[in-house]
Amino acid sequence: MERFLRCNLYALVFLSALPFGSVRPRAVLTIELWAAVLGAAALYLLHRDPAILSPRARRLLAPVVVILAIGLVQFTPAPHAFVHAVARPTAEFRAAVARAAPHAARPLAPPSLSPPDTMDALLRFMAYAFIGLAAAVSHREPRHLKHAAAAIVASGSFQAVYGALEFLSGHQHIFGYRKQYYLDSATGTFINRNHYAAYLAVTLPFAFALAMSQRRRRGTGRDELPLWLRVFSADGRTRALAILAASAILTAVLLSFSRGGTIAALAGLVLYLARSRNQGRAPRLAIGLSVFALVLLSWQWTRPPGERFWSGSQDFATLNSRLPVWKAALELVPDYLAFGTGYGTFEESFKRVYSRDIRTRWDHAHNDWLQLVLEGGAAPLVLAFGALVVLRRIQARGRRPPEQAHAAPEHAGAFGALAIHAFADFPLRIPAVALLAAFGLFARVSSNPAPGARPPRDEGSAAVARRCGTPGIARTRERPDGARQRIEPRHPSCVIA
């Protein structure tokens, strides 16, 4: 069952980015149904063995449950007095409608401005929670963490290569669909360059981690082999593929010409290098990949990758056009500080503050943190930052064995890049990006079992016998003086076996 969950999660991570980032209703419904199946399987495993979920994953699931509870409160019909207390403008608007049309008055009404949109957002968030739960119960070993990183890098590499080829060749198609927007940049299957760059920024630190995770084993004679022979070893092939993947992803980020995505990717690399400062080859690898990516772009001399940073255009995507939107959205926050306007209702609530400076239709705030406060109130934002603090404390207190010492840097870089990009765009509103974040986060917190945890169930008896001798029985050996010496099993799982 755990293997079934892992295989489906890897397939879901790869396939979710193909249909335009899964932003269309059919793609969203497919993710929700798929996540429901995986969530049911994870709950079944959790019912069979509650210890399969690590304490750290339980702590991280607590804020998720609270956010879901807030959504249920927003969607549940409540008396007028309660709605007036938590969402005064919404109650006043409904009272005005009831005075003009008495037949439309209802004794009970939900606090949400648009209950259908809130239900849609709630179902999406529940799907991400199920995906996170499935990742938590199925990724409990270091090798599972490497498999998850490989799946993430494979998806990012495909998007990078496909998007760059379509842009550089001038073909400008996404499978059978001819692009009509963002023809001057690489977008992969996302169409929008900002969402494309955000997805790649999350996958880039994982590619670096795979390139750095294969360590030389001292004392085995492998260091004595020539370099050209080490390249053809298993570790060498993995490292070479990871380096190529990181180069392709970094090149595609630059070709997207997304200012927010470029800043997020660079910030993620800085965080990764800061967390992996004990790995001496990391800075050299980062510099080499950066130079390689710039060399690949050398023929683009007519349009440098950073051109849009100093461009004076005042189009829809510039920061100057977003500042009035953020200022206007902040004016709505005090009236909805308790439970928000309702998940997925930003467009409905923003209609109150349209002005001459804001003429374009805005269905997102282009700032996920601000939109989270407006739609959900102060509690979700506090819980989000609280979850980050909990993860930081877990990481500081946990004692990881040497084979898991590489697990933290890539996650710090990936989620740091996503958090930074969320200040200027809405990557977490894209199902493929949110799904990737939920999968990577929960796979990380459960991959390092606590000391004394039970061994993995899928280890065969032959492997236990090779490591421990006769399973369940202490071994003995004869000393030089002829006496028999008892040797206890050295591995914790030997005793259980």
Tab-separated table of C-alpha atoms in Angstrom:
chain	number	residue	atom	x	y	z
A	1	MET	CA	0.000	0.000	0.000
A	2	GLU	CA	2.839	2.398	0.798
A	3	ARG	CA	4.479	1.611	-2.522
A	4	PHE	CA	1.142	2.218	-4.241
A	5	LEU	CA	0.914	5.642	-2.580
A	6	ARG	CA	4.451	6.600	-3.555
A	7	CYS	CA	4.010	5.625	-7.203
A	8	ASN	CA	0.723	7.526	-7.482
A	9	LEU	CA	2.185	10.599	-5.800
A	10	TYR	CA	5.111	10.677	-8.219
A	11	ALA	CA	2.752	10.327	-11.174
A	12	LEU	CA	0.487	13.054	-9.804
A	13	VAL	CA	3.408	15.461	-9.312
A	14	PHE	CA	4.536	14.970	-12.908
A	15	LEU	CA	1.118	14.957	-14.596
A	16	SER	CA	-0.440	17.855	-12.664
A	17	ALA	CA	1.776	20.409	-14.426
A	18	LEU	CA	0.940	19.244	-17.958
A	19	PRO	CA	-2.650	20.581	-18.425
A	20	PHE	CA	-1.676	24.285	-18.102
A	21	GLY	CA	-0.768	23.841	-14.438
A	22	SER	CA	-4.166	22.176	-13.770
A	23	VAL	CA	-6.005	25.502	-13.588
A	24	ARG	CA	-9.048	24.364	-15.556
A	25	PRO	CA	-12.088	22.804	-13.837
A	26	ARG	CA	-11.642	19.308	-15.271
A	27	ALA	CA	-8.008	19.165	-14.208
A	28	VAL	CA	-8.915	20.415	-10.728
A	29	LEU	CA	-11.654	17.780	-10.430
A	30	THR	CA	-9.211	15.076	-11.504
A	31	ILE	CA	-6.733	16.145	-8.812
A	32	GLU	CA	-9.477	16.211	-6.186
A	33	LEU	CA	-10.721	12.717	-7.042
A	34	TRP	CA	-7.194	11.331	-7.248
A	35	ALA	CA	-6.302	12.938	-3.922
A	36	ALA	CA	-9.457	11.522	-2.341
A	37	VAL	CA	-8.379	7.979	-3.302
A	38	LEU	CA	-4.867	8.546	-1.961
A	39	GLY	CA	-6.262	10.113	1.207
A	40	ALA	CA	-8.560	7.145	1.782
A	41	ALA	CA	-5.615	4.748	1.387
A	42	ALA	CA	-3.525	6.839	3.788
A	43	LEU	CA	-6.328	6.883	6.373
A	44	TYR	CA	-6.643	3.102	6.038
A	45	LEU	CA	-2.931	2.688	6.758
A	46	LEU	CA	-3.209	5.134	9.645
A	47	HIS	CA	-6.123	3.142	11.052
A	48	ARG	CA	-4.155	-0.095	10.807
A	49	ASP	CA	-1.047	1.403	12.420
A	50	PRO	CA	-1.319	4.854	14.073
A	51	ALA	CA	2.444	4.888	14.702
A	52	ILE	CA	3.089	5.132	10.967
A	53	LEU	CA	2.565	8.916	11.175
A	54	SER	CA	5.516	10.633	12.814
A	55	PRO	CA	4.963	13.140	15.640
A	56	ARG	CA	6.368	15.923	13.473
A	57	ALA	CA	3.815	15.247	10.758
A	58	ARG	CA	1.059	15.336	13.357
A	59	ARG	CA	2.230	18.760	14.533
A	60	LEU	CA	2.228	20.019	10.979
A	61	LEU	CA	-1.231	18.600	10.271
A	62	ALA	CA	-2.739	20.523	13.211
A	63	PRO	CA	-2.648	23.939	11.420
A	64	VAL	CA	-4.084	22.269	8.311
A	65	VAL	CA	-7.064	20.982	10.303
A	66	VAL	CA	-7.643	24.441	11.811
A	67	ILE	CA	-7.599	26.102	8.381
A	68	LEU	CA	-10.114	23.538	7.137
A	69	ALA	CA	-12.286	24.251	10.187
A	70	ILE	CA	-12.238	27.978	9.385
A	71	GLY	CA	-13.441	27.175	5.872
A	72	LEU	CA	-16.298	25.099	7.260
A	73	VAL	CA	-17.330	28.015	9.500
A	74	GLN	CA	-17.311	30.327	6.492
A	75	PHE	CA	-19.480	27.929	4.518
A	76	THR	CA	-21.946	26.955	7.263
A	77	PRO	CA	-25.213	29.019	7.503
A	78	ALA	CA	-25.285	31.114	10.671
A	79	PRO	CA	-27.634	33.679	12.309
A	80	HIS	CA	-27.512	37.296	11.228
A	81	ALA	CA	-25.997	38.402	14.553
A	82	PHE	CA	-23.016	36.071	14.146
A	83	VAL	CA	-22.404	37.191	10.562
A	84	HIS	CA	-22.628	40.845	11.668
A	85	ALA	CA	-20.040	40.187	14.394
A	86	VAL	CA	-17.460	38.497	12.157
A	87	ALA	CA	-18.225	40.109	8.752
A	88	ARG	CA	-20.095	43.375	9.273
A	89	PRO	CA	-20.035	44.629	5.619
A	90	THR	CA	-21.426	41.299	4.408
A	91	ALA	CA	-24.289	41.411	6.937
A	92	GLU	CA	-25.104	45.029	6.056
A	93	PHE	CA	-25.170	44.239	2.353
A	94	ARG	CA	-27.549	41.310	2.896
A	95	ALA	CA	-29.775	43.465	5.104
A	96	ALA	CA	-30.000	46.074	2.329
A	97	VAL	CA	-30.913	43.358	-0.183
A	98	ALA	CA	-33.578	42.018	2.204
A	99	ARG	CA	-35.149	45.466	2.503
A	100	ALA	CA	-35.300	45.860	-1.277
A	101	ALA	CA	-36.402	42.259	-1.914
A	102	PRO	CA	-38.048	40.741	1.201
A	103	HIS	CA	-38.589	37.395	-0.516
A	104	ALA	CA	-34.773	37.004	-0.770
A	105	ALA	CA	-34.228	37.321	2.992
A	106	ARG	CA	-33.005	34.207	4.804
A	107	PRO	CA	-32.878	33.641	8.588
A	108	LEU	CA	-29.574	31.795	8.235
A	109	ALA	CA	-26.773	32.660	5.834
A	110	PRO	CA	-23.067	31.714	5.685
A	111	PRO	CA	-20.446	34.366	6.524
A	112	SER	CA	-18.781	33.834	3.134
A	113	LEU	CA	-19.482	36.382	0.418
A	114	SER	CA	-19.734	33.586	-2.149
A	115	PRO	CA	-20.399	30.118	-0.659
A	116	PRO	CA	-19.838	28.241	-3.981
A	117	ASP	CA	-16.377	29.807	-4.386
A	118	THR	CA	-15.581	29.003	-0.753
A	119	MET	CA	-16.625	25.390	-1.236
A	120	ASP	CA	-14.460	25.143	-4.361
A	121	ALA	CA	-11.424	26.552	-2.517
A	122	LEU	CA	-12.108	24.309	0.469
A	123	LEU	CA	-12.208	21.182	-1.695
A	124	ARG	CA	-8.912	22.156	-3.318
A	125	PHE	CA	-7.246	22.705	0.034
A	126	MET	CA	-8.625	19.395	1.280
A	127	ALA	CA	-7.103	17.678	-1.765
A	128	TYR	CA	-3.696	19.167	-0.924
A	129	ALA	CA	-4.125	18.001	2.682
A	130	PHE	CA	-4.861	14.450	1.503
A	131	ILE	CA	-1.786	14.531	-0.736
A	132	GLY	CA	0.319	15.697	2.186
A	133	LEU	CA	-1.092	12.956	4.415
A	134	ALA	CA	-0.369	10.312	1.762
A	135	ALA	CA	3.207	11.603	1.452
A	136	ALA	CA	3.642	11.566	5.231
A	137	VAL	CA	2.625	7.928	5.686
A	138	SER	CA	4.515	6.612	2.652
A	139	HIS	CA	7.878	8.437	2.883
A	140	ARG	CA	9.639	7.325	6.046
A	141	GLU	CA	13.138	6.373	4.891
A	142	PRO	CA	16.088	8.297	3.423
A	143	ARG	CA	15.779	6.463	0.120
A	144	HIS	CA	12.141	7.501	-0.126
A	145	LEU	CA	13.249	11.098	0.252
A	146	LYS	CA	15.682	10.670	-2.641
A	147	HIS	CA	12.966	9.096	-4.773
A	148	ALA	CA	10.663	12.044	-4.044
A	149	ALA	CA	13.428	14.498	-4.967
A	150	ALA	CA	14.051	12.576	-8.198
A	151	ALA	CA	10.350	12.789	-9.122
A	152	ILE	CA	10.314	16.540	-8.446
A	153	VAL	CA	13.487	17.086	-10.487
A	154	ALA	CA	12.145	14.955	-13.350
A	155	SER	CA	9.022	17.110	-13.573
A	156	GLY	CA	11.022	20.342	-13.387
A	157	SER	CA	13.514	19.126	-15.998
A	158	PHE	CA	10.760	18.232	-18.451
A	159	GLN	CA	9.115	21.625	-17.997
A	160	ALA	CA	12.459	23.392	-18.393
A	161	VAL	CA	13.534	21.564	-21.548
A	162	TYR	CA	10.111	21.627	-23.187
A	163	GLY	CA	9.484	25.297	-22.416
A	164	ALA	CA	12.950	26.383	-23.553
A	165	LEU	CA	12.755	24.417	-26.816
A	166	GLU	CA	9.330	25.807	-27.702
A	167	PHE	CA	10.527	29.358	-27.044
A	168	LEU	CA	13.946	29.172	-28.724
A	169	SER	CA	12.605	27.329	-31.773
A	170	GLY	CA	9.755	29.797	-32.269
A	171	HIS	CA	7.235	26.950	-32.456
A	172	GLN	CA	5.341	28.354	-29.453
A	173	HIS	CA	2.889	25.517	-28.903
A	174	ILE	CA	1.811	23.702	-25.776
A	175	PHE	CA	1.154	20.242	-27.179
A	176	GLY	CA	-1.731	20.944	-29.597
A	177	TYR	CA	-2.518	24.452	-28.335
A	178	ARG	CA	-0.922	27.456	-30.025
A	179	LYS	CA	0.172	30.084	-27.525
A	180	GLN	CA	-1.466	33.500	-27.765
A	181	TYR	CA	0.126	35.169	-24.743
A	182	TYR	CA	3.681	35.467	-23.410
A	183	LEU	CA	5.159	34.781	-26.832
A	184	ASP	CA	8.329	36.631	-25.791
A	185	SER	CA	9.266	34.175	-23.045
A	186	ALA	CA	9.383	30.504	-22.113
A	187	THR	CA	6.295	29.285	-20.267
A	188	GLY	CA	6.341	25.488	-20.513
A	189	THR	CA	2.867	24.037	-20.137
A	190	PHE	CA	1.805	26.815	-17.726
A	191	ILE	CA	1.256	29.550	-20.399
A	192	ASN	CA	1.940	32.150	-17.658
A	193	ARG	CA	5.666	32.791	-17.270
A	194	ASN	CA	5.399	33.750	-13.589
A	195	HIS	CA	3.746	30.471	-12.618
A	196	TYR	CA	6.225	28.586	-14.781
A	197	ALA	CA	9.173	30.285	-13.098
A	198	ALA	CA	7.694	29.648	-9.634
A	199	TYR	CA	7.372	25.931	-10.386
A	200	LEU	CA	10.978	25.764	-11.595
A	201	ALA	CA	12.219	27.772	-8.597
A	202	VAL	CA	10.784	25.104	-6.289
A	203	THR	CA	12.404	22.233	-8.202
A	204	LEU	CA	15.849	23.859	-8.601
A	205	PRO	CA	17.150	23.244	-5.024
A	206	PHE	CA	16.145	19.575	-5.294
A	207	ALA	CA	18.316	19.242	-8.407
A	208	PHE	CA	21.239	20.761	-6.506
A	209	ALA	CA	20.618	18.364	-3.622
A	210	LEU	CA	20.712	15.314	-5.884
A	211	ALA	CA	23.954	16.561	-7.420
A	212	MET	CA	25.491	16.947	-3.949
A	213	SER	CA	23.976	13.930	-2.174
A	214	GLN	CA	26.192	11.237	-3.698
A	215	ARG	CA	29.242	11.232	-1.432
A	216	ARG	CA	32.455	9.367	-2.013
A	217	ARG	CA	32.901	6.396	0.258
A	218	ARG	CA	36.324	6.607	1.822
A	219	GLY	CA	38.273	3.415	2.268
A	220	THR	CA	36.451	1.549	-0.499
A	221	GLY	CA	39.007	2.198	-3.196
A	222	ARG	CA	36.550	4.268	-5.242
A	223	ASP	CA	38.594	7.453	-4.748
A	224	GLU	CA	41.542	5.735	-6.437
A	225	LEU	CA	39.623	5.296	-9.686
A	226	PRO	CA	40.252	7.768	-12.510
A	227	LEU	CA	37.721	10.528	-12.995
A	228	TRP	CA	36.492	9.169	-16.311
A	229	LEU	CA	35.693	5.825	-14.626
A	230	ARG	CA	33.931	7.432	-11.664
A	231	VAL	CA	31.604	9.216	-14.106
A	232	PHE	CA	30.281	5.861	-15.326
A	233	SER	CA	29.564	4.559	-11.820
A	234	ALA	CA	26.048	4.686	-10.372
A	235	ASP	CA	26.883	7.708	-8.225
A	236	GLY	CA	28.580	9.420	-11.140
A	237	ARG	CA	25.603	8.949	-13.447
A	238	THR	CA	23.230	10.290	-10.813
A	239	ARG	CA	25.416	13.322	-10.226
A	240	ALA	CA	25.807	14.005	-13.950
A	241	LEU	CA	22.064	13.800	-14.609
A	242	ALA	CA	21.349	16.060	-11.617
A	243	ILE	CA	23.861	18.649	-12.829
A	244	LEU	CA	22.306	18.636	-16.307
A	245	ALA	CA	18.838	18.974	-14.768
A	246	ALA	CA	19.914	21.906	-12.580
A	247	SER	CA	21.497	23.627	-15.601
A	248	ALA	CA	18.347	23.170	-17.687
A	249	ILE	CA	16.074	24.433	-14.894
A	250	LEU	CA	18.234	27.491	-14.221
A	251	THR	CA	18.386	28.275	-17.939
A	252	ALA	CA	14.599	27.993	-18.258
A	253	VAL	CA	14.098	30.344	-15.293
A	254	LEU	CA	16.202	32.967	-17.075
A	255	LEU	CA	14.368	32.373	-20.354
A	256	SER	CA	11.024	32.935	-18.642
A	257	PHE	CA	12.016	36.611	-18.128
A	258	SER	CA	9.935	36.557	-14.944
A	259	ARG	CA	11.310	39.075	-12.476
A	260	GLY	CA	9.598	37.536	-9.460
A	261	GLY	CA	10.540	34.015	-10.552
A	262	THR	CA	14.183	34.964	-11.118
A	263	ILE	CA	14.426	36.625	-7.699
A	264	ALA	CA	12.736	33.622	-6.060
A	265	ALA	CA	15.072	31.139	-7.792
A	266	LEU	CA	18.177	33.092	-6.798
A	267	ALA	CA	16.888	33.470	-3.232
A	268	GLY	CA	16.232	29.729	-3.087
A	269	LEU	CA	19.802	29.027	-4.199
A	270	VAL	CA	21.167	31.411	-1.577
A	271	LEU	CA	19.131	29.660	1.119
A	272	TYR	CA	20.276	26.285	-0.134
A	273	LEU	CA	23.950	27.329	-0.071
A	274	ALA	CA	23.527	28.856	3.393
A	275	ARG	CA	22.079	25.619	4.758
A	276	SER	CA	24.648	23.425	2.975
A	277	ARG	CA	27.688	25.486	3.935
A	278	ASN	CA	29.368	22.356	5.314
A	279	GLN	CA	29.434	20.841	1.826
A	280	GLY	CA	32.503	22.408	0.293
A	281	ARG	CA	31.551	21.673	-3.316
A	282	ALA	CA	28.185	23.444	-3.205
A	283	PRO	CA	29.454	26.997	-3.933
A	284	ARG	CA	31.617	25.773	-6.804
A	285	LEU	CA	28.724	23.795	-8.252
A	286	ALA	CA	26.404	26.815	-8.018
A	287	ILE	CA	28.925	29.097	-9.717
A	288	GLY	CA	29.590	26.548	-12.440
A	289	LEU	CA	25.895	26.022	-13.171
A	290	SER	CA	25.286	29.780	-13.259
A	291	VAL	CA	28.114	30.306	-15.739
A	292	PHE	CA	26.896	27.374	-17.834
A	293	ALA	CA	23.366	28.789	-17.935
A	294	LEU	CA	24.639	32.205	-18.990
A	295	VAL	CA	26.763	30.610	-21.721
A	296	LEU	CA	23.673	28.838	-23.063
A	297	LEU	CA	21.970	32.226	-23.250
A	298	SER	CA	24.904	34.005	-24.877
A	299	TRP	CA	23.216	34.049	-28.297
A	300	GLN	CA	20.345	36.026	-26.745
A	301	TRP	CA	22.529	39.156	-26.696
A	302	THR	CA	19.731	41.241	-28.205
A	303	ARG	CA	17.617	40.660	-25.095
A	304	PRO	CA	19.469	40.023	-21.819
A	305	PRO	CA	17.688	37.785	-19.274
A	306	GLY	CA	17.431	40.673	-16.787
A	307	GLU	CA	16.045	43.169	-19.274
A	308	ARG	CA	12.642	43.459	-17.583
A	309	PHE	CA	14.260	44.568	-14.303
A	310	TRP	CA	15.205	47.928	-15.765
A	311	SER	CA	12.442	48.178	-18.352
A	312	GLY	CA	10.191	51.208	-17.895
A	313	SER	CA	7.046	49.601	-19.282
A	314	GLN	CA	3.903	50.109	-17.201
A	315	ASP	CA	2.011	47.011	-18.244
A	316	PHE	CA	-0.387	44.959	-16.110
A	317	ALA	CA	2.353	42.884	-14.552
A	318	THR	CA	4.503	45.734	-13.187
A	319	LEU	CA	4.836	46.366	-9.498
A	320	ASN	CA	3.499	49.899	-9.908
A	321	SER	CA	0.095	48.545	-10.925
A	322	ARG	CA	-0.051	46.112	-7.990
A	323	LEU	CA	0.691	48.574	-5.216
A	324	PRO	CA	-2.741	50.314	-5.461
A	325	VAL	CA	-4.413	46.885	-5.386
A	326	TRP	CA	-2.544	45.867	-2.237
A	327	LYS	CA	-3.351	49.187	-0.588
A	328	ALA	CA	-7.050	48.859	-1.428
A	329	ALA	CA	-7.167	45.232	-0.241
A	330	LEU	CA	-5.604	46.207	3.078
A	331	GLU	CA	-8.530	48.562	3.675
A	332	LEU	CA	-10.866	45.555	3.721
A	333	VAL	CA	-8.858	43.505	6.214
A	334	PRO	CA	-10.038	45.170	9.502
A	335	ASP	CA	-13.708	44.393	8.757
A	336	TYR	CA	-12.966	40.708	8.128
A	337	LEU	CA	-10.199	40.021	10.631
A	338	ALA	CA	-12.039	37.192	12.442
A	339	PHE	CA	-12.940	34.715	9.674
A	340	GLY	CA	-12.230	36.647	6.475
A	341	THR	CA	-14.475	37.136	3.478
A	342	GLY	CA	-14.387	33.429	2.652
A	343	TYR	CA	-11.844	31.330	0.809
A	344	GLY	CA	-11.883	32.031	-2.923
A	345	THR	CA	-13.884	35.288	-2.634
A	346	PHE	CA	-11.203	37.892	-3.320
A	347	GLU	CA	-12.796	39.028	-6.567
A	348	GLU	CA	-16.200	39.476	-4.922
A	349	SER	CA	-14.823	41.415	-1.961
A	350	PHE	CA	-12.507	43.578	-4.069
A	351	LYS	CA	-15.431	45.053	-5.996
A	352	ARG	CA	-16.089	47.325	-3.005
A	353	VAL	CA	-12.822	49.233	-3.404
A	354	TYR	CA	-12.525	49.742	-7.152
A	355	SER	CA	-11.276	53.248	-7.934
A	356	ARG	CA	-9.943	55.295	-10.811
A	357	ASP	CA	-6.451	53.946	-10.151
A	358	ILE	CA	-7.718	50.363	-10.478
A	359	ARG	CA	-9.522	49.769	-13.741
A	360	THR	CA	-8.504	46.229	-14.666
A	361	ARG	CA	-10.340	43.172	-13.387
A	362	TRP	CA	-8.417	41.567	-10.518
A	363	ASP	CA	-9.403	38.043	-9.521
A	364	HIS	CA	-6.282	37.608	-7.356
A	365	ALA	CA	-4.339	40.013	-5.173
A	366	HIS	CA	-0.995	38.945	-6.721
A	367	ASN	CA	0.142	38.540	-3.121
A	368	ASP	CA	-0.768	35.212	-1.564
A	369	TRP	CA	-0.042	36.366	1.982
A	370	LEU	CA	-2.313	39.401	1.705
A	371	GLN	CA	-5.034	37.374	0.006
A	372	LEU	CA	-4.799	34.721	2.742
A	373	VAL	CA	-5.449	37.342	5.418
A	374	LEU	CA	-8.352	38.877	3.505
A	375	GLU	CA	-10.078	35.576	2.700
A	376	GLY	CA	-9.355	33.670	5.909
A	377	GLY	CA	-8.714	36.293	8.557
A	378	ALA	CA	-5.712	36.561	10.825
A	379	ALA	CA	-5.771	32.943	12.031
A	380	PRO	CA	-4.527	31.234	8.800
A	381	LEU	CA	-1.598	33.630	8.497
A	382	VAL	CA	-0.640	33.085	12.143
A	383	LEU	CA	-0.924	29.321	11.643
A	384	ALA	CA	1.198	29.472	8.486
A	385	PHE	CA	4.019	31.293	10.239
A	386	GLY	CA	3.534	29.057	13.279
A	387	ALA	CA	4.017	25.991	11.072
A	388	LEU	CA	7.272	27.498	9.764
A	389	VAL	CA	8.458	28.044	13.340
A	390	VAL	CA	7.535	24.476	14.262
A	391	LEU	CA	9.449	23.144	11.255
A	392	ARG	CA	12.462	25.238	12.191
A	393	ARG	CA	12.440	23.954	15.782
A	394	ILE	CA	11.952	20.378	14.605
A	395	GLN	CA	14.918	20.738	12.326
A	396	ALA	CA	17.059	22.295	15.048
A	397	ARG	CA	16.279	19.595	17.620
A	398	GLY	CA	16.306	16.583	15.324
A	399	ARG	CA	19.467	14.546	15.129
A	400	ARG	CA	19.706	13.273	11.604
A	401	PRO	CA	22.034	10.438	10.735
A	402	PRO	CA	24.773	11.217	8.178
A	403	GLU	CA	22.819	9.765	5.237
A	404	GLN	CA	20.027	12.288	5.877
A	405	ALA	CA	22.255	15.313	6.435
A	406	HIS	CA	21.444	16.546	2.933
A	407	ALA	CA	17.682	16.536	3.516
A	408	ALA	CA	17.262	20.035	4.954
A	409	PRO	CA	19.005	22.443	2.526
A	410	GLU	CA	16.895	21.767	-0.545
A	411	HIS	CA	13.639	22.108	1.363
A	412	ALA	CA	14.762	25.375	2.918
A	413	GLY	CA	15.652	26.673	-0.538
A	414	ALA	CA	12.491	25.417	-2.249
A	415	PHE	CA	9.969	26.685	0.279
A	416	GLY	CA	11.911	29.888	0.852
A	417	ALA	CA	11.725	30.592	-2.889
A	418	LEU	CA	7.999	29.839	-2.916
A	419	ALA	CA	7.341	32.083	0.096
A	420	ILE	CA	9.268	34.964	-1.485
A	421	HIS	CA	7.513	34.588	-4.841
A	422	ALA	CA	4.144	34.593	-3.061
A	423	PHE	CA	4.727	38.219	-2.035
A	424	ALA	CA	4.429	39.399	-5.652
A	425	ASP	CA	2.231	36.765	-7.295
A	426	PHE	CA	-0.146	33.898	-6.515
A	427	PRO	CA	1.824	30.652	-7.069
A	428	LEU	CA	-0.044	28.829	-4.286
A	429	ARG	CA	-3.311	29.388	-6.174
A	430	ILE	CA	-1.989	27.269	-9.055
A	431	PRO	CA	-2.919	23.630	-8.336
A	432	ALA	CA	0.292	22.153	-9.762
A	433	VAL	CA	2.502	24.411	-7.614
A	434	ALA	CA	0.408	23.948	-4.451
A	435	LEU	CA	0.352	20.176	-4.965
A	436	LEU	CA	4.136	20.130	-5.378
A	437	ALA	CA	4.565	22.153	-2.179
A	438	ALA	CA	2.279	19.894	-0.143
A	439	PHE	CA	3.970	16.748	-1.413
A	440	GLY	CA	7.520	17.988	-0.784
A	441	LEU	CA	6.754	19.419	2.648
A	442	PHE	CA	5.089	16.353	4.150
A	443	ALA	CA	7.523	13.927	2.520
A	444	ARG	CA	10.282	15.876	4.266
A	445	VAL	CA	8.869	15.860	7.798
A	446	SER	CA	8.187	12.119	7.843
A	447	SER	CA	11.326	10.847	6.127
A	448	ASN	CA	13.438	10.985	9.285
A	449	PRO	CA	11.920	8.555	11.827
A	450	ALA	CA	12.503	9.203	15.496
A	451	PRO	CA	15.088	7.096	17.349
A	452	GLY	CA	13.640	3.754	18.304
A	453	ALA	CA	11.016	3.787	15.556
A	454	ARG	CA	10.078	0.460	14.062
A	455	PRO	CA	11.979	-0.676	10.970
A	456	PRO	CA	10.473	-0.401	7.487
A	457	ARG	CA	8.005	-3.144	6.738
A	458	ASP	CA	9.107	-3.731	3.179
A	459	GLU	CA	12.592	-4.955	4.145
A	460	GLY	CA	12.974	-8.589	3.258
A	461	SER	CA	14.078	-11.251	5.696
A	462	ALA	CA	17.114	-11.959	3.525
A	463	ALA	CA	18.407	-8.417	4.055
A	464	VAL	CA	17.868	-8.738	7.822
A	465	ALA	CA	19.688	-12.066	7.822
A	466	ARG	CA	22.651	-10.587	5.937
A	467	ARG	CA	22.936	-7.734	8.403
A	468	CYS	CA	22.108	-9.547	11.655
A	469	GLY	CA	22.982	-13.178	11.071
A	470	THR	CA	20.143	-15.475	12.127
A	471	PRO	CA	17.051	-13.244	12.572
A	472	GLY	CA	16.054	-12.839	16.212
A	473	ILE	CA	18.990	-14.905	17.564
A	474	ALA	CA	22.242	-13.451	18.890
A	475	ARG	CA	25.367	-14.652	17.126
A	476	THR	CA	28.387	-16.224	18.837
A	477	ARG	CA	32.023	-16.500	17.818
A	478	GLU	CA	35.018	-18.397	19.141
A	479	ARG	CA	37.801	-16.383	20.752
A	480	PRO	CA	41.505	-17.329	20.448
A	481	ASP	CA	41.429	-18.944	23.905
A	482	GLY	CA	38.645	-21.294	22.808
A	483	ALA	CA	35.846	-19.581	24.723
A	484	ARG	CA	32.578	-18.653	22.997
A	485	GLN	CA	31.705	-14.945	22.898
A	486	ARG	CA	28.079	-13.756	22.560
A	487	ILE	CA	27.483	-10.928	20.070
A	488	GLU	CA	24.214	-9.042	20.328
A	489	PRO	CA	22.587	-7.696	17.158
A	490	ARG	CA	24.025	-4.273	16.333
A	491	HIS	CA	21.104	-2.819	14.393
A	492	PRO	CA	17.836	-1.878	16.220
A	493	SER	CA	15.752	-3.731	13.639
A	494	CYS	CA	17.694	-6.959	14.332
A	495	VAL	CA	16.086	-7.256	17.744
A	496	ILE	CA	12.621	-6.784	16.257
A	497	ALA	CA	13.377	-9.290	13.521
